[in-house]
Short mmCIF file of C-alpha atoms in Angstrom, two decimals:
data_model
loop_
_atom_site.label_atom_id
_atom_site.label_comp_id
_atom_site.label_asym_id
_atom_site.label_seq_id
_atom_site.Cartn_x
_atom_site.Cartn_y
_atom_site.Cartn_z
CA UNK T 9 0.00 0.00 0.00
CA UNK T 10 1.28 3.54 -0.75
CA UNK T 11 2.59 5.35 2.27
CA UNK T 12 3.73 8.86 3.04
CA UNK T 13 6.71 9.93 5.15
CA UNK T 14 4.76 9.67 8.43
CA UNK T 15 4.22 5.94 7.84
CA UNK T 16 0.49 6.47 7.31
CA UNK T 17 -1.32 5.30 4.24
CA UNK T 18 -2.01 7.76 1.43
CA UNK T 19 -5.33 7.87 -0.40
CA UNK T 20 -5.01 7.04 -4.10
CA UNK T 21 -7.44 7.23 -7.01
CA UNK T 22 -9.08 3.98 -8.14
CA UNK T 23 -11.53 3.20 -10.93
CA UNK T 24 -14.73 1.28 -10.19
CA UNK T 25 -16.78 -0.34 -12.95
CA UNK T 26 -20.55 0.13 -12.68
CA UNK T 27 -23.64 -0.83 -14.62
CA UNK T 28 -24.11 1.69 -17.41
CA UNK T 29 -26.40 4.49 -16.26
CA UNK T 30 -25.79 3.73 -12.56
CA UNK T 31 -22.77 6.04 -12.13
CA UNK T 32 -24.61 8.80 -10.21
CA UNK T 33 -26.61 6.28 -8.13
CA UNK T 34 -23.36 4.53 -7.18
CA UNK T 35 -21.78 7.88 -6.26
CA UNK T 36 -24.76 8.91 -4.07
CA UNK T 37 -25.12 5.50 -2.42
CA UNK T 38 -21.41 5.25 -1.72
CA UNK T 39 -21.25 8.78 -0.23
CA UNK T 40 -24.17 7.92 2.09
CA UNK T 41 -22.57 4.61 3.09
CA UNK T 42 -19.29 6.37 3.88
CA UNK T 43 -21.10 8.96 5.98
CA UNK T 44 -23.22 6.37 7.83
CA UNK T 45 -20.20 4.20 8.66
CA UNK T 46 -18.03 7.23 9.49
CA UNK T 47 -15.31 6.22 6.99
CA UNK T 48 -14.47 9.63 5.49
CA UNK T 49 -10.81 9.04 6.39
CA UNK T 50 -10.73 5.92 4.15
CA UNK T 51 -13.01 6.92 1.26
CA UNK T 52 -12.33 10.60 0.70
CA UNK T 53 -13.87 11.47 -2.67
CA UNK T 54 -16.18 9.94 -5.27
CA UNK T 55 -16.24 11.46 -8.77
CA UNK T 56 -18.23 10.88 -11.95
CA UNK T 57 -16.12 12.89 -14.45
CA UNK T 58 -18.31 15.11 -16.66
CA UNK T 59 -17.57 17.39 -19.60
CA UNK T 60 -19.61 20.11 -21.25
CA UNK T 61 -20.97 19.33 -24.68
CA UNK T 62 -22.55 21.93 -26.94
CA UNK T 63 -25.45 20.75 -29.06
CA UNK T 64 -27.03 22.85 -31.80
CA UNK T 65 -30.65 21.99 -32.49
CA UNK T 66 -33.05 24.17 -34.48
CA UNK T 67 -30.41 26.95 -34.51
CA UNK T 68 -30.31 26.97 -30.68
CA UNK T 69 -27.16 26.25 -28.72
CA UNK T 70 -27.67 23.98 -25.75
CA UNK T 71 -24.91 23.06 -23.31
CA UNK T 72 -25.24 19.67 -21.68
CA UNK T 73 -23.01 17.66 -19.36
CA UNK T 74 -22.06 14.18 -20.47
CA UNK T 75 -20.11 11.46 -18.68
CA UNK T 76 -16.49 11.26 -19.78
CA UNK T 77 -16.23 7.56 -18.82
CA UNK T 78 -19.68 5.94 -19.00
CA UNK T 79 -19.83 2.90 -16.73
CA UNK T 80 -17.03 4.09 -14.43
CA UNK T 81 -16.72 6.01 -11.16
CA UNK T 82 -13.44 7.32 -9.72
CA UNK T 83 -12.81 6.96 -5.99
CA UNK T 84 -10.04 8.50 -3.90
CA UNK T 85 -9.54 6.05 -1.07
CA UNK T 86 -7.21 4.09 1.15
CA UNK T 87 -7.79 0.42 0.34
CA UNK T 88 -8.47 -1.66 3.44
CA UNK T 89 -10.67 -4.74 3.86
CA UNK T 90 -13.36 -2.47 5.28
CA UNK T 91 -13.28 0.22 2.55
CA UNK T 92 -12.99 -2.40 -0.22
CA UNK T 93 -16.01 -4.24 1.18
CA UNK T 94 -18.17 -1.08 1.28
CA UNK T 95 -17.37 -0.15 -2.34
CA UNK T 96 -17.84 -3.67 -3.72
CA UNK T 97 -21.22 -4.05 -2.03
CA UNK T 98 -22.80 -0.86 -3.38
CA UNK T 99 -25.67 -1.74 -5.71
CA UNK T 100 -24.58 -1.18 -9.31
CA UNK T 101 -20.85 -1.74 -8.72
CA UNK T 102 -19.45 -4.66 -10.73
CA UNK T 103 -15.89 -4.39 -9.40
CA UNK T 104 -12.63 -2.48 -9.35
CA UNK T 105 -10.55 -1.99 -12.45
CA UNK T 106 -7.33 -3.93 -11.94
CA UNK T 107 -5.62 -7.26 -12.39
CA UNK T 108 -7.38 -10.25 -10.87
CA UNK T 109 -10.05 -8.14 -9.19
CA UNK T 110 -7.43 -6.33 -7.08
CA UNK T 111 -7.75 -2.54 -7.31
CA UNK T 112 -4.88 -0.83 -9.14
CA UNK T 113 -4.42 2.90 -8.42
CA UNK T 114 -4.20 5.44 -11.22
CA UNK T 115 -0.75 6.89 -11.83
CA UNK T 116 -0.06 10.61 -11.27
CA UNK T 117 0.29 11.00 -15.04
CA UNK T 118 -3.16 9.43 -15.63
CA UNK T 119 -4.72 11.72 -13.01
CA UNK T 120 -2.99 14.76 -14.54
CA UNK T 121 -4.18 13.81 -18.05
CA UNK T 122 -7.78 13.46 -16.84
CA UNK T 123 -7.56 16.91 -15.29
CA UNK T 124 -9.87 16.29 -12.33
CA UNK T 125 -7.16 16.76 -9.71
CA UNK T 126 -4.01 18.89 -9.77
CA UNK T 127 -1.00 16.64 -9.26
CA UNK T 128 2.26 18.45 -8.65
CA UNK T 129 4.90 17.82 -11.29
CA UNK T 130 8.44 17.24 -10.12
CA UNK T 131 10.99 19.15 -12.16
CA UNK T 132 14.69 18.35 -12.23
CA UNK T 133 15.79 21.68 -13.69
CA UNK T 134 16.17 25.23 -12.37
CA UNK T 135 16.51 28.67 -13.95
CA UNK T 136 19.87 28.83 -15.72
CA UNK T 137 20.04 25.11 -16.57
CA UNK T 138 20.76 24.00 -20.12
CA UNK T 139 17.97 21.82 -21.51
CA UNK T 140 17.20 20.01 -24.74
CA UNK T 141 13.79 20.14 -26.39
CA UNK T 142 12.66 16.50 -26.79
CA UNK T 143 9.20 17.01 -28.34
CA UNK T 144 7.33 19.42 -30.57
CA UNK T 145 8.40 21.57 -33.53
CA UNK T 146 11.64 22.65 -31.81
CA UNK T 147 12.74 19.06 -31.07
CA UNK T 148 16.54 18.71 -30.65
CA UNK T 149 17.04 22.46 -30.03
CA UNK T 150 19.09 23.35 -26.97
CA UNK T 151 18.36 26.29 -24.72
CA UNK T 152 18.66 27.84 -21.27
CA UNK T 153 15.79 27.91 -18.77
CA UNK T 154 14.71 31.52 -18.15
CA UNK T 155 11.52 31.05 -16.14
CA UNK T 156 9.54 28.18 -14.57
CA UNK T 157 5.77 28.37 -14.03
CA UNK T 158 4.82 25.44 -11.76
CA UNK T 159 1.12 26.33 -11.77
CA UNK T 160 0.78 26.21 -15.57
CA UNK T 161 3.45 23.48 -15.88
CA UNK T 162 5.29 25.59 -18.46
CA UNK T 163 8.86 26.73 -18.82
CA UNK T 164 10.33 29.66 -20.76
CA UNK T 165 13.52 28.63 -22.56
CA UNK T 166 15.94 30.88 -24.46
CA UNK T 167 16.66 28.98 -27.69
CA UNK T 168 19.18 30.00 -30.36
CA UNK T 169 17.27 30.23 -33.67
CA UNK T 170 18.32 31.91 -36.90
CA UNK T 171 21.41 33.30 -35.23
CA UNK T 172 19.67 34.99 -32.31
CA UNK T 173 18.29 34.06 -28.89
CA UNK T 174 14.51 33.58 -28.89
CA UNK T 175 12.36 32.94 -25.79
CA UNK T 176 9.90 30.06 -26.27
CA UNK T 177 7.28 28.70 -23.89
CA UNK T 178 7.24 24.92 -23.57
CA UNK T 179 5.53 22.31 -21.42
CA UNK T 180 7.60 20.46 -18.81
CA UNK T 181 7.17 17.24 -20.78
CA UNK T 182 8.80 18.81 -23.87
CA UNK T 183 12.24 19.33 -22.33
CA UNK T 184 14.91 17.42 -20.52
CA UNK T 185 17.90 18.59 -18.53
CA UNK T 186 21.28 18.07 -20.20
#
């Protein structure tokens, strides 16, 4: 089980498979079960990821919310026998996503890509470091880090192009320290 530096378990995100159309019922039932059994410390958050969709019908724009992952609910929890039992026994839940029925937590990269929780990115470079661009149109260019924006996960790099230094904004994933 994942642990933090205080030797206590850390809640991770897991994916639960549900009957199609039962996602919100599972979320509501699970939240009530957690509250009734006073297990907020084990099951901390239940999410049915939604996205806005714009439909145009009869020249009218209508914004609706649709499920990003129909048939799935995301749960931030610490897996114990007790918490696993509560989730598995909610009506509409068919099981955890994972190998052999064992829940497998989402990686930080998967959580970041889904965009429903901000996961801090660890950077191994500082202002003044020489970096190489490893992805995008400037791939293989070399530059010097001018500015780091942790919130936007972007970095400003001074790259030598056409005989002069040009500042370019790149994502953390597009560069690597030399």
